[in-house]
Short mmCIF file of C-alpha atoms and ligand atoms in Angstrom, two decimals:
data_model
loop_
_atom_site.label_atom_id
_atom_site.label_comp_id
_atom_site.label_asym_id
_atom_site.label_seq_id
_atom_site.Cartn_x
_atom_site.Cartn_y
_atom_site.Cartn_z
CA UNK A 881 -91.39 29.29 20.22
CA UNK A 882 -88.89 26.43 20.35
CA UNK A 883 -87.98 25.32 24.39
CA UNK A 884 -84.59 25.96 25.43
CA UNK A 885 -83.97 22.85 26.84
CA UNK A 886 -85.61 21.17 23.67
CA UNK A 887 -83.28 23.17 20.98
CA UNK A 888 -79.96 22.91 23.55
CA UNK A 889 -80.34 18.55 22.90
CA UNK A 890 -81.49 18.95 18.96
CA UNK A 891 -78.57 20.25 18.46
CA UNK A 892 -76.19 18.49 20.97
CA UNK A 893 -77.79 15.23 19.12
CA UNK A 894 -76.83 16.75 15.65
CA UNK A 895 -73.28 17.24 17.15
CA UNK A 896 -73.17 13.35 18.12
CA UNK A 897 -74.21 12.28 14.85
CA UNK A 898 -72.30 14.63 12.80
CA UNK A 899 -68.92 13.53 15.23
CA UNK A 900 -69.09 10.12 15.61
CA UNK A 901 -66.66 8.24 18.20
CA UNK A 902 -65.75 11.45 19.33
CA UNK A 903 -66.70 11.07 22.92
CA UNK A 904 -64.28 14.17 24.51
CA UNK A 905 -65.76 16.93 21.70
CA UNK A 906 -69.07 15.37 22.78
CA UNK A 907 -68.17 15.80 26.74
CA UNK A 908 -67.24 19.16 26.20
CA UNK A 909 -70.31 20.39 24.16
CA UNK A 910 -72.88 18.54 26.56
CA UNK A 911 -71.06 20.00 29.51
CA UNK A 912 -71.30 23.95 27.41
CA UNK A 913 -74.96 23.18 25.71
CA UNK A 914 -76.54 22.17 29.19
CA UNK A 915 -74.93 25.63 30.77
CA UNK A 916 -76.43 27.45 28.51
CA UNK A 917 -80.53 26.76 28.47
CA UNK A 918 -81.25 29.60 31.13
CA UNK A 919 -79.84 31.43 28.64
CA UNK A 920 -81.83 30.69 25.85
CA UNK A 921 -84.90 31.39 27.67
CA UNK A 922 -84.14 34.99 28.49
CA UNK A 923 -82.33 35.11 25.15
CA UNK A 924 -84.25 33.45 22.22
CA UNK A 925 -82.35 35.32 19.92
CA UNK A 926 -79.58 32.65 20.28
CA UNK A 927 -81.82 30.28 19.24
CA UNK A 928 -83.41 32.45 16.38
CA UNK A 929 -79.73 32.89 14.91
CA UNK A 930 -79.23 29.46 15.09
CA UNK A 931 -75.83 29.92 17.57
CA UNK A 932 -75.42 26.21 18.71
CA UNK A 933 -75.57 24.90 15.27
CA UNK A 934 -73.21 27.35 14.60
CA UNK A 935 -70.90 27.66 17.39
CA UNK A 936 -70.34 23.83 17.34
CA UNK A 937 -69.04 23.30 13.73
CA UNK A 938 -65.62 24.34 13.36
CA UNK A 939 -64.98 27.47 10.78
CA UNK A 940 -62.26 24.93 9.88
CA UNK A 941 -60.48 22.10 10.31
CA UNK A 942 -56.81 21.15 8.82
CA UNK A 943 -55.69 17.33 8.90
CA UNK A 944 -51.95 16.83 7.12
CA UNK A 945 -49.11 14.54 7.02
CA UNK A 946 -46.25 14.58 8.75
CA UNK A 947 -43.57 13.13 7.69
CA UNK A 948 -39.32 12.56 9.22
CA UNK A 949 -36.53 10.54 9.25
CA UNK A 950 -35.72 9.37 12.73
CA UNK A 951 -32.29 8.90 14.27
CA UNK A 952 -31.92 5.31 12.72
CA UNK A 953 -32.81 6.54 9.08
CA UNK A 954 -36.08 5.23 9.10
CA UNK A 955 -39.25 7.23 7.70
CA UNK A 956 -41.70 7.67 9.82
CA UNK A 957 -45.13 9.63 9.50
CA UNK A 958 -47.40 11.64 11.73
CA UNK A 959 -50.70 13.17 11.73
CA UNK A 960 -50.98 16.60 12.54
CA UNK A 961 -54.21 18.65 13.34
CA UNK A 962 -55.44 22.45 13.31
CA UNK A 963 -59.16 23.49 14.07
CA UNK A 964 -59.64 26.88 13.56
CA UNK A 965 -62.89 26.68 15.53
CA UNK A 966 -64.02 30.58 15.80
CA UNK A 967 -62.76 34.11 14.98
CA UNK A 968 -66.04 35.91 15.78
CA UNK A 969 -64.09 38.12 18.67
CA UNK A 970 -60.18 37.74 17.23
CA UNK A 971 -57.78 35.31 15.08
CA UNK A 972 -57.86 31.85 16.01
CA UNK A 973 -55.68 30.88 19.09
CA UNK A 974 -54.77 28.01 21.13
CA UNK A 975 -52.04 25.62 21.89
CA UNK A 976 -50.30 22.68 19.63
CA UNK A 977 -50.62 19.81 21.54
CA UNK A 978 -47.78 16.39 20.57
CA UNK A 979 -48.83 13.58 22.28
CA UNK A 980 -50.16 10.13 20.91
CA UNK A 981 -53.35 10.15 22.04
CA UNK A 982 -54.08 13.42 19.75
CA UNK A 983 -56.55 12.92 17.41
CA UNK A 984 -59.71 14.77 15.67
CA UNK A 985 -61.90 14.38 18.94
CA UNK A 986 -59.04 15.59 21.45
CA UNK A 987 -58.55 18.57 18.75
CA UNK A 988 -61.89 19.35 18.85
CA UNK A 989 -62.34 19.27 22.18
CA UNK A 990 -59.58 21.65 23.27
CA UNK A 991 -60.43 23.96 20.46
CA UNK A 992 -63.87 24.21 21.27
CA UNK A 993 -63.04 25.29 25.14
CA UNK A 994 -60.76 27.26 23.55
CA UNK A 995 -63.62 29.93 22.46
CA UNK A 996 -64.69 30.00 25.66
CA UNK A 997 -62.06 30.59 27.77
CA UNK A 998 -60.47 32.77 25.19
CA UNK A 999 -63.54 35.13 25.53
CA UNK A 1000 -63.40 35.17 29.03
CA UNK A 1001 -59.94 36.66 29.30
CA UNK A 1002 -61.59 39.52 27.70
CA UNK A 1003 -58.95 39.68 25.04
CA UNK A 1004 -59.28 39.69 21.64
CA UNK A 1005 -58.61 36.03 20.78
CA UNK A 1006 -60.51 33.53 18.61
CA UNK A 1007 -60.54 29.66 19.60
CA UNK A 1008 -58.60 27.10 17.76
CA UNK A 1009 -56.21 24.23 19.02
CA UNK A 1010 -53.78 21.85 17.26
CA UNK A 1011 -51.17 19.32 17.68
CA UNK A 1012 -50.05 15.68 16.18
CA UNK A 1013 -50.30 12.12 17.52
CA UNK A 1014 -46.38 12.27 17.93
CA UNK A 1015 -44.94 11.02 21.06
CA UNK A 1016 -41.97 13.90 22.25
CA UNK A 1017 -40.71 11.08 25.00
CA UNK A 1018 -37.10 9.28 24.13
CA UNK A 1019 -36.95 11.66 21.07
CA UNK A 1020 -33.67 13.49 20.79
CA UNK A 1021 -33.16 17.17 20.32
CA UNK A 1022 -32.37 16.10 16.16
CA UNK A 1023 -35.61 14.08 16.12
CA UNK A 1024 -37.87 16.81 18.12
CA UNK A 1025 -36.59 19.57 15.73
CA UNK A 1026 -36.86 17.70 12.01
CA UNK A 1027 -40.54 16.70 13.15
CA UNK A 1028 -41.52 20.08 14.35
CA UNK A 1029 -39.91 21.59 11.07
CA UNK A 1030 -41.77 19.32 9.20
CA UNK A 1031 -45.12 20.43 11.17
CA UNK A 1032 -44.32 23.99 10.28
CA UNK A 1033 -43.81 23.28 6.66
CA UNK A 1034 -47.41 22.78 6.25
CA UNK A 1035 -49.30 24.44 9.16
CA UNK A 1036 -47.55 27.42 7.77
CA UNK A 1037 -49.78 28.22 4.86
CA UNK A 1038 -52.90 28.21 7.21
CA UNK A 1039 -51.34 30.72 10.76
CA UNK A 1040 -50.56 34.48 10.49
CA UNK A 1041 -50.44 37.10 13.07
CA UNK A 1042 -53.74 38.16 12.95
CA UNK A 1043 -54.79 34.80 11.05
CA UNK A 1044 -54.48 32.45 13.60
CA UNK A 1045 -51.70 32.19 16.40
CA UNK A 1046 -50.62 28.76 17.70
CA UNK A 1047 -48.66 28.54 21.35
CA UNK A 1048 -47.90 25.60 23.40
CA UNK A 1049 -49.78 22.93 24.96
CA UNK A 1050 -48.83 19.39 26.66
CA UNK A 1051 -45.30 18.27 24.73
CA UNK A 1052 -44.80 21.56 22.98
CA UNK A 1053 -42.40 24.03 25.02
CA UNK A 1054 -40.29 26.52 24.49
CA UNK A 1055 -37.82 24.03 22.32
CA UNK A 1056 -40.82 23.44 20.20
CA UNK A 1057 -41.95 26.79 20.02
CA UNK A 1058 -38.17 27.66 19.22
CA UNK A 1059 -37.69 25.23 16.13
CA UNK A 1060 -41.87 26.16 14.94
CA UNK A 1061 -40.59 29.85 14.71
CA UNK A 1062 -37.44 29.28 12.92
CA UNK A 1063 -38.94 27.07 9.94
CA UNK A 1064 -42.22 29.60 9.97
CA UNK A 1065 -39.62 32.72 9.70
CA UNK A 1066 -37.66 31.10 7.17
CA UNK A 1067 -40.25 29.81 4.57
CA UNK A 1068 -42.28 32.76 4.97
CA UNK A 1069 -39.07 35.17 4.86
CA UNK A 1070 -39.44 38.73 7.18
CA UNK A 1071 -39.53 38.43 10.84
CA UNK A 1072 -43.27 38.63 12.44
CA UNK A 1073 -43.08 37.86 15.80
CA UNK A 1074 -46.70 37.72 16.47
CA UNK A 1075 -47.24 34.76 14.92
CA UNK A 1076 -46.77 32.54 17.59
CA UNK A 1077 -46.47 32.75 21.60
CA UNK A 1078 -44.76 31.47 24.23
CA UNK A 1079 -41.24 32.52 22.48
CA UNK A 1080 -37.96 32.53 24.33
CA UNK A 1081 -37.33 35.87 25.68
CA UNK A 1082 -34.49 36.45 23.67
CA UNK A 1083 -36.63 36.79 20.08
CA UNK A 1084 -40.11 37.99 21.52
CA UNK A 1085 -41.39 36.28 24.04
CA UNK A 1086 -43.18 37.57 26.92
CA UNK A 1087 -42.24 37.71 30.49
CA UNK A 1088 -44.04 35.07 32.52
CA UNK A 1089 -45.23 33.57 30.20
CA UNK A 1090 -44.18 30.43 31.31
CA UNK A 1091 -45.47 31.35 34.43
CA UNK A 1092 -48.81 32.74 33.31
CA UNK A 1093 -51.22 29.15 33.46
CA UNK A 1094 -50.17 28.00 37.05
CA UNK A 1095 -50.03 31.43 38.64
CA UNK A 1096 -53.12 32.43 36.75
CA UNK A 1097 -54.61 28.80 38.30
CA UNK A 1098 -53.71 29.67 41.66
CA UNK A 1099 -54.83 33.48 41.43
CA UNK A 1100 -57.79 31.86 40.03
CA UNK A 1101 -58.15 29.66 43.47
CA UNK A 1102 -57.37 32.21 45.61
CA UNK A 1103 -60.30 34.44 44.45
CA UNK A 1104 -62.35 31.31 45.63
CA UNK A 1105 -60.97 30.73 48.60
CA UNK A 1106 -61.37 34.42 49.89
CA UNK A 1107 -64.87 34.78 49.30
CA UNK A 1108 -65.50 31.78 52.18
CA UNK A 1109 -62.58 33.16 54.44
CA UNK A 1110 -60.24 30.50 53.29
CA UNK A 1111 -56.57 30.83 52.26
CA UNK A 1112 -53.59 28.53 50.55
CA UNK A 1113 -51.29 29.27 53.73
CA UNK A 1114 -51.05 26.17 55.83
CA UNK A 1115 -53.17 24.54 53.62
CA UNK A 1116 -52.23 21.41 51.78
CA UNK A 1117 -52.48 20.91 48.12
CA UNK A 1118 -51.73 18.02 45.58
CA UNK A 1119 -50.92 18.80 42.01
CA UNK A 1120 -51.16 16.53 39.64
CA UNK A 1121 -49.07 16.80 36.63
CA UNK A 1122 -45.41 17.83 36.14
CA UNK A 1123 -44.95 19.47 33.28
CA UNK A 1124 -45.59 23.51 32.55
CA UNK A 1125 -48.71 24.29 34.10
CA UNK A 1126 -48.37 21.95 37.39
CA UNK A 1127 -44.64 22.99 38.09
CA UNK A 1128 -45.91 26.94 38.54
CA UNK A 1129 -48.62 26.66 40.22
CA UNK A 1130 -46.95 24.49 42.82
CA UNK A 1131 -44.23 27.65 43.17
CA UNK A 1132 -47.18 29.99 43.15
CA UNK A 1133 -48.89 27.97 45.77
CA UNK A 1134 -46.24 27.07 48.16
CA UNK A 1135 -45.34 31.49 47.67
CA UNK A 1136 -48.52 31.76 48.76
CA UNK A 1137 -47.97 29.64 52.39
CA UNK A 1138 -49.21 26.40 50.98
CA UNK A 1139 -47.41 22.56 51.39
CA UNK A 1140 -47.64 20.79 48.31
CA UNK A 1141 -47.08 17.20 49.56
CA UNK A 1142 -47.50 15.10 45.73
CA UNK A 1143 -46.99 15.83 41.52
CA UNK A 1144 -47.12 12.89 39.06
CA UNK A 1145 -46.18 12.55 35.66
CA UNK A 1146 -47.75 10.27 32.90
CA UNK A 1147 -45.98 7.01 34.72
CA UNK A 1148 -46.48 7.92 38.55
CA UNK A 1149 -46.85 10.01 41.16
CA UNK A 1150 -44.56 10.97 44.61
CA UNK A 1151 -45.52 11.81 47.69
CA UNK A 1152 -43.35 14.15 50.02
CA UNK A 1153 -44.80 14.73 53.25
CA UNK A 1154 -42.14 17.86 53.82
CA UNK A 1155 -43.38 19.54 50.81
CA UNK A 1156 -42.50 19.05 47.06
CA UNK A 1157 -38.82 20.55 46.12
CA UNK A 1158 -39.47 22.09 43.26
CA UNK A 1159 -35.75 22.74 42.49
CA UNK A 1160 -35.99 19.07 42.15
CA UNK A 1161 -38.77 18.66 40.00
CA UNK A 1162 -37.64 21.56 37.79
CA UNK A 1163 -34.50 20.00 37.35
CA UNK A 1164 -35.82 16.68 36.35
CA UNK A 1165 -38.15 17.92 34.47
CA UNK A 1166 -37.31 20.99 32.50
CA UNK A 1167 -33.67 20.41 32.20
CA UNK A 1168 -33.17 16.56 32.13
CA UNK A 1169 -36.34 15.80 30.96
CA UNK A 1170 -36.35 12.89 33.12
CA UNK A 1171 -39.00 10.63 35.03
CA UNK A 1172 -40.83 11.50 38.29
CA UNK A 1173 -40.05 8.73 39.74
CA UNK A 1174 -36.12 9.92 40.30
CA UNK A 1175 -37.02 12.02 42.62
CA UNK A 1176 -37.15 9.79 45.30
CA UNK A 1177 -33.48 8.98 44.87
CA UNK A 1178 -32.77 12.46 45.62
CA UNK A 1179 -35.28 12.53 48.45
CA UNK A 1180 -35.26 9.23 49.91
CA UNK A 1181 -37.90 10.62 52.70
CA UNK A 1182 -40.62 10.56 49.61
CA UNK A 1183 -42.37 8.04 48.64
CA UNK A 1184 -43.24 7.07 44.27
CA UNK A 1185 -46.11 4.91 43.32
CA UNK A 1186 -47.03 3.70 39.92
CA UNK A 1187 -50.08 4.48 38.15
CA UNK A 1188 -51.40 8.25 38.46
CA UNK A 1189 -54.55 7.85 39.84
CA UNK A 1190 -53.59 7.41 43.42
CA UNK A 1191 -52.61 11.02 43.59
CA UNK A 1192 -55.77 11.50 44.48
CA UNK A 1193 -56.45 9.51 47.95
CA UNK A 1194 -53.58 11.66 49.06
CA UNK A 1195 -56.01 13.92 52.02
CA UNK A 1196 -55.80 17.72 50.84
CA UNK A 1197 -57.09 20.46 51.45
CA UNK A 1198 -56.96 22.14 47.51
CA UNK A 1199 -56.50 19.40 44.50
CA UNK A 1200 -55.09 21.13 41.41
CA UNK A 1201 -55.33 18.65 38.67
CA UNK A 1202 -52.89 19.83 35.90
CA UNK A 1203 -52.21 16.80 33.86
CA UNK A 1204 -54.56 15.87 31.32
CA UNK A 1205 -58.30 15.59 30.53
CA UNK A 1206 -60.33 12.97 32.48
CA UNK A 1207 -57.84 12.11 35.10
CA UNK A 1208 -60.07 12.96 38.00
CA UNK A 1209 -63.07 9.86 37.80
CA UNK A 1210 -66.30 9.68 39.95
CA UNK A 1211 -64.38 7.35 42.69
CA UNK A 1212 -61.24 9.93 42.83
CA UNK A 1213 -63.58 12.80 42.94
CA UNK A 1214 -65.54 11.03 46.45
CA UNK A 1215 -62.20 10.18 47.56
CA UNK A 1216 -61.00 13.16 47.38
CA UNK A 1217 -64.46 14.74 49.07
CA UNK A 1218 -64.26 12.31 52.04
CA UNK A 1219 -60.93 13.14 52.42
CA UNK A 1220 -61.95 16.97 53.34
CA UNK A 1221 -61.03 18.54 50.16
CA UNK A 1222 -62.47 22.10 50.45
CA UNK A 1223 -61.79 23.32 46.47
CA UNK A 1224 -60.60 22.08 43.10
CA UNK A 1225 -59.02 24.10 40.89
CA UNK A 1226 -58.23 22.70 37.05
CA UNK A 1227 -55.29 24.22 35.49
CA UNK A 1228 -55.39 21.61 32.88
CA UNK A 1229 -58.09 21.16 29.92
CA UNK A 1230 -61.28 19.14 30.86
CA UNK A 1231 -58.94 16.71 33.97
CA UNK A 1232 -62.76 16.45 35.80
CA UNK A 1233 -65.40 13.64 34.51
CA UNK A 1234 -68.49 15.32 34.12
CA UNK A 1235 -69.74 12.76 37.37
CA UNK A 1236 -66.82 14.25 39.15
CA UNK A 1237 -67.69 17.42 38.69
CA UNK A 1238 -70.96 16.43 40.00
CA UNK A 1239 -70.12 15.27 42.96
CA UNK A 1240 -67.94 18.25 43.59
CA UNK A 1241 -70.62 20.99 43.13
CA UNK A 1242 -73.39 18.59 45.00
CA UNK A 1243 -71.03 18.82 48.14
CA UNK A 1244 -70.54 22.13 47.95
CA UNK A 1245 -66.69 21.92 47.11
CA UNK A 1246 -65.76 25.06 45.82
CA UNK A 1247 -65.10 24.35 42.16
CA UNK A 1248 -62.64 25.81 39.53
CA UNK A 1249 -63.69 25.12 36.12
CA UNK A 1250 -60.62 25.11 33.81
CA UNK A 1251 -62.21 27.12 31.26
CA UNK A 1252 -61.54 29.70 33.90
CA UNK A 1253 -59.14 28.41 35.86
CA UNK A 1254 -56.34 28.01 33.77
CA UNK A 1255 -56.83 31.06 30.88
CA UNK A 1256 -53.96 32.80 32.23
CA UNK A 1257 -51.94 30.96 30.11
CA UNK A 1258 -53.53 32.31 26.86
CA UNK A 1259 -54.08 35.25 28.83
CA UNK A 1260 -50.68 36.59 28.86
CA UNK A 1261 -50.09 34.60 25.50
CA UNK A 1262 -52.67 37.78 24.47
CA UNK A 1263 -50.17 40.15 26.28
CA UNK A 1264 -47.61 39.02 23.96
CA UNK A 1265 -49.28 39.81 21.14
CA UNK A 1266 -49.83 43.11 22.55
CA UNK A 1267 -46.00 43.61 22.91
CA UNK A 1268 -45.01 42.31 20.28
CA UNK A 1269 -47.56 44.61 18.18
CA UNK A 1270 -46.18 47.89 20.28
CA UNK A 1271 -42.72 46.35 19.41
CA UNK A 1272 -41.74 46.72 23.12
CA UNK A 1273 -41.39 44.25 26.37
CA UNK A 1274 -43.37 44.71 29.70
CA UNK A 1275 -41.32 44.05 33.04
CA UNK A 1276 -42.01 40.94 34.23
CA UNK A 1277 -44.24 43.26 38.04
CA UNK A 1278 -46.34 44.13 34.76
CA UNK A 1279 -47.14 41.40 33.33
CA UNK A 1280 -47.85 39.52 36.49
CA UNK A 1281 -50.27 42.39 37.57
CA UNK A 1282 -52.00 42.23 34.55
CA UNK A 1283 -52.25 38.57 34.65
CA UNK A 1284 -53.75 38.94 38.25
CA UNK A 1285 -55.65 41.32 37.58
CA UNK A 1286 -57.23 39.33 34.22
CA UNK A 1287 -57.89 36.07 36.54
CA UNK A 1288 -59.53 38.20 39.44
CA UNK A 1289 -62.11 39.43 36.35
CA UNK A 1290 -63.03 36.46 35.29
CA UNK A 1291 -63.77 34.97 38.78
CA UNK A 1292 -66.09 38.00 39.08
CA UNK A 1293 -67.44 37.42 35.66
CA UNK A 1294 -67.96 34.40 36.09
CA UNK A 1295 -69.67 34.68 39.68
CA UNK A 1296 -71.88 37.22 38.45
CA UNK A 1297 -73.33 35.41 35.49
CA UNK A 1298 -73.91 32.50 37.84
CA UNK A 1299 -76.10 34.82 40.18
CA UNK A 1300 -77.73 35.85 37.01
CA UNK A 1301 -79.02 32.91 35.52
CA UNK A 1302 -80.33 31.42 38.77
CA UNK A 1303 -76.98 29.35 39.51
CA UNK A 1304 -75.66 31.29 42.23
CA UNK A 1305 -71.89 29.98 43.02
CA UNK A 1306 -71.69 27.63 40.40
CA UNK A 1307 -68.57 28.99 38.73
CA UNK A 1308 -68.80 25.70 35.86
CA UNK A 1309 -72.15 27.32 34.68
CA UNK A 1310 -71.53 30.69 35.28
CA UNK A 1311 -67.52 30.63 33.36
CA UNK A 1312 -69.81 28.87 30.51
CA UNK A 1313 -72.12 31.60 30.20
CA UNK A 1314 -69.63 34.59 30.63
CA UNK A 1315 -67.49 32.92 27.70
CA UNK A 1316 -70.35 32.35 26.03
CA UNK A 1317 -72.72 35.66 25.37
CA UNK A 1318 -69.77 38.09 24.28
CA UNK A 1319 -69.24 35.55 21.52
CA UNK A 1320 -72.91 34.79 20.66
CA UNK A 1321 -73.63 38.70 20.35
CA UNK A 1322 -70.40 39.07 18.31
CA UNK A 1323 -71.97 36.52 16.33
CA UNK A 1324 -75.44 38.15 15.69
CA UNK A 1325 -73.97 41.06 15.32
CA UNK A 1326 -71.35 39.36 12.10
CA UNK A 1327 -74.60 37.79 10.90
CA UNK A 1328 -75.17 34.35 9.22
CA UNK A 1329 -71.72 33.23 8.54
N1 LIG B 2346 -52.48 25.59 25.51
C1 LIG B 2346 -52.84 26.64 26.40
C2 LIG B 2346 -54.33 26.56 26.70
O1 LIG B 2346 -54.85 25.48 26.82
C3 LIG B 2346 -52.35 28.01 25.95
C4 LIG B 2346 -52.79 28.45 24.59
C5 LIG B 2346 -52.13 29.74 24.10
O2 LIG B 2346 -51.34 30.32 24.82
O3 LIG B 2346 -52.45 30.11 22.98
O4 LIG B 2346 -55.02 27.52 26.87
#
């Protein structure tokens, strides 16, 4: 019988070779595939149905043009992506992601974690992700929509609702979601709501949603916390990020007693040493889509500094990264460790280096993987299908309880499978595993597809 640890790097080599230049689908594979050998050796079944091999090619991947006509006439073309990665447990869904560093590897990457974290909400969701290398910033309203209808012409033919179900991601809101569910509606005539999430309330969209990924982040930290006797209140926190997912969890942290004292965005970050205003930010952000950095003119007390990395020699007691992949390094993670950080919580995709994460777990910081830590977006993008399926809207106490109540299982979950597989605490391994078996057995059960 093949060794575990012998058949987890076959394959993860088979993966490189197959993917070349991809280094973030290779990150996120390694960081699944080396999670998983204590669960080979109980389970050589895995092996025996060949899982990895399986698991790690995408059921499919789209790649299509996208083409507009800016504001100044001129043709311009994008690329835009869909992996539909897995439907063993439910249709394909995850986020479209516009931003210009999108490509295959990013795509991959996302949709692969997607699986994962998907399973772990214990909802009925496949993993896939999308998006396009197009940049949102500067674009007007006119641009946004005649590229995002131009998206939709074509992803259209491949998304249903119970086919796959895209949502939003980094540069895809609700304005996006708005003008992606007009075209779809209109080229596919009849109105199906469930075939995307994160809709405006007024045509199907869920209460708190928008909510859902920072709460569920902070929920997701809290669970943490309590188990050593800690708490957010008085506690500080920096968040990195300003868009969607950073903006709620600071309100759900600073709810929760907490001072967040610094946010960034993709040019800079700002410290306040009273405490972020998040009127502010939400103003700058959501309605004026603005930079950062103009927050200081409203609160001359604060202090902006270019470059986002920096955010994270601010001391803290809890760092939420919620910006992008890879924006916490080796150096920023030790910083941030001899600075007293007590727990890290990722409520975006991937933000730790795997030698960040390293250092984290060897110091005994409690650690939040994202794959965990931020499903509550998807989460309650699953409760939306729900409603939208019953034809009916929850109130927004029932949503939230149910998100709560979905982020407090998979801290469990994902504590438990730890214990089991001789990694007690270790919430990266143990979130990996949890995702993991429900959609291996699904899997073996579907048989050799
Ligand atoms: N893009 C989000 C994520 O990374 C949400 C996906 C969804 O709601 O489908 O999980």
């Amino acid at each position: 019988m093949q060794v575990a640890k012998d058949y987890v790097n076959e394959v993860y080599e088979a993966v490189k070779k197959r993917n070349p230049n991809e280094s973030e689908f290779h990150q996120a594979v390694k960081e699944i595939f080396d999670s998983l050998v204590p669960v080979f050796t109980k389970h050589p079944k895995y092996m025996d149905n060949g899982i990895l091999e399986r698991i790690s090619e995408p059921e499919r991947i789209i790649t299509f043009r996208v083409p507009w006509v800016d504001d100044q006439g001129k043709v311009r073309v994008n690329r835009g992506f869909r992996v539909q990665f897995n439907s063993s447990i439910g249709p394909y869904k995850g986020g479209i992601r516009f931003h210009p560093s999108v490509n295959a590897s990013i795509i991959k990457f996302l949709g692969f974690e997607q699986i994962f974290k998907n399973s772990l909400t214990g909802q009925p969701i496949g993993g896939g992700k999308g998006g396009a290398d197009f940049d949102p910033k500067g674009k007007s309203d006119g641009e946004i929509m005649r590229f995002t209808q131009s998206f939709m012409t074509e992803l259209c033919k491949y998304i249903g609702p119970d086919i796959d179900i895209p949502a939003g991601d980094i540069g895809v809101g609700a304005r996006e979601i708005g003008f992606m569910f007009g075209q779809y509606k209109r080229i596919h005539g009849g109105y199906e709501a469930g075939v995307l999430t994160g809709k405006g309330l007024e045509y199907g969209g869920s209460l708190n949603r928008t909510e859902a990924t920072g709460y569920g982040t902070v929920y997701f930290v809290e669970e943490m916390l309590k188990d050593k006797g800690l708490s957010f209140a008085g506690s500080t926190v920096v968040v990195s990020g300003s868009g969607n997912v950073a903006i709620y969890a600071i309100e759900k942290a600073t709810q929760l007693g907490a001072k967040v004292a610094a946010c960034s965005d993709s040019n800079g970050y700002i410290y306040d040493p009273n405490g972020i205003n998040l009127e502010t930010v939400k103003r700058l952000k959501e309605v004026e889509r603005k930079r950062i950095s103009e927050y200081v003119k409203e609160h001359p007390h604060a202090e902006y500094y270019e470059g986002c990395i920096g955010i994270w020699s601010i001391p803290c007691d809890i760092a939420l990264p919620c910006a992008t992949q890879n924006e916490i390094n080796d150096v920023s993670a030790q910083i941030l460790i001899a600075n007293g950080v007590k727990a890290v919580g990722e409520g975006a995709n991937m933000p730790s280096k795997p030698e960040a994460i390293n250092a984290f777990l060897s110091n005994n910081i409690l650690f939040g993987p994202a794959k965990a830590a931020n499903a509550g977006g998807v989460a309650v993008s699953a409760l939306e299908m729900a409603q939208n399926s019953m034809r009916l809207s929850w109130t927004s106490e029932e949503v939230d309880v149910k998100l709560h109540e979905i982020m407090i299982n998979i801290y469990q979950n994902s504590m438990k499978a730890a214990e089991e597989y001789g990694y007690p605490g270790n919430l990266m391994v143990g979130a990996n595993i949890a995702g993991f078996i429900k959609v291996a057995d699904a899997m073996v059960m579907q048989g050799i597809i």
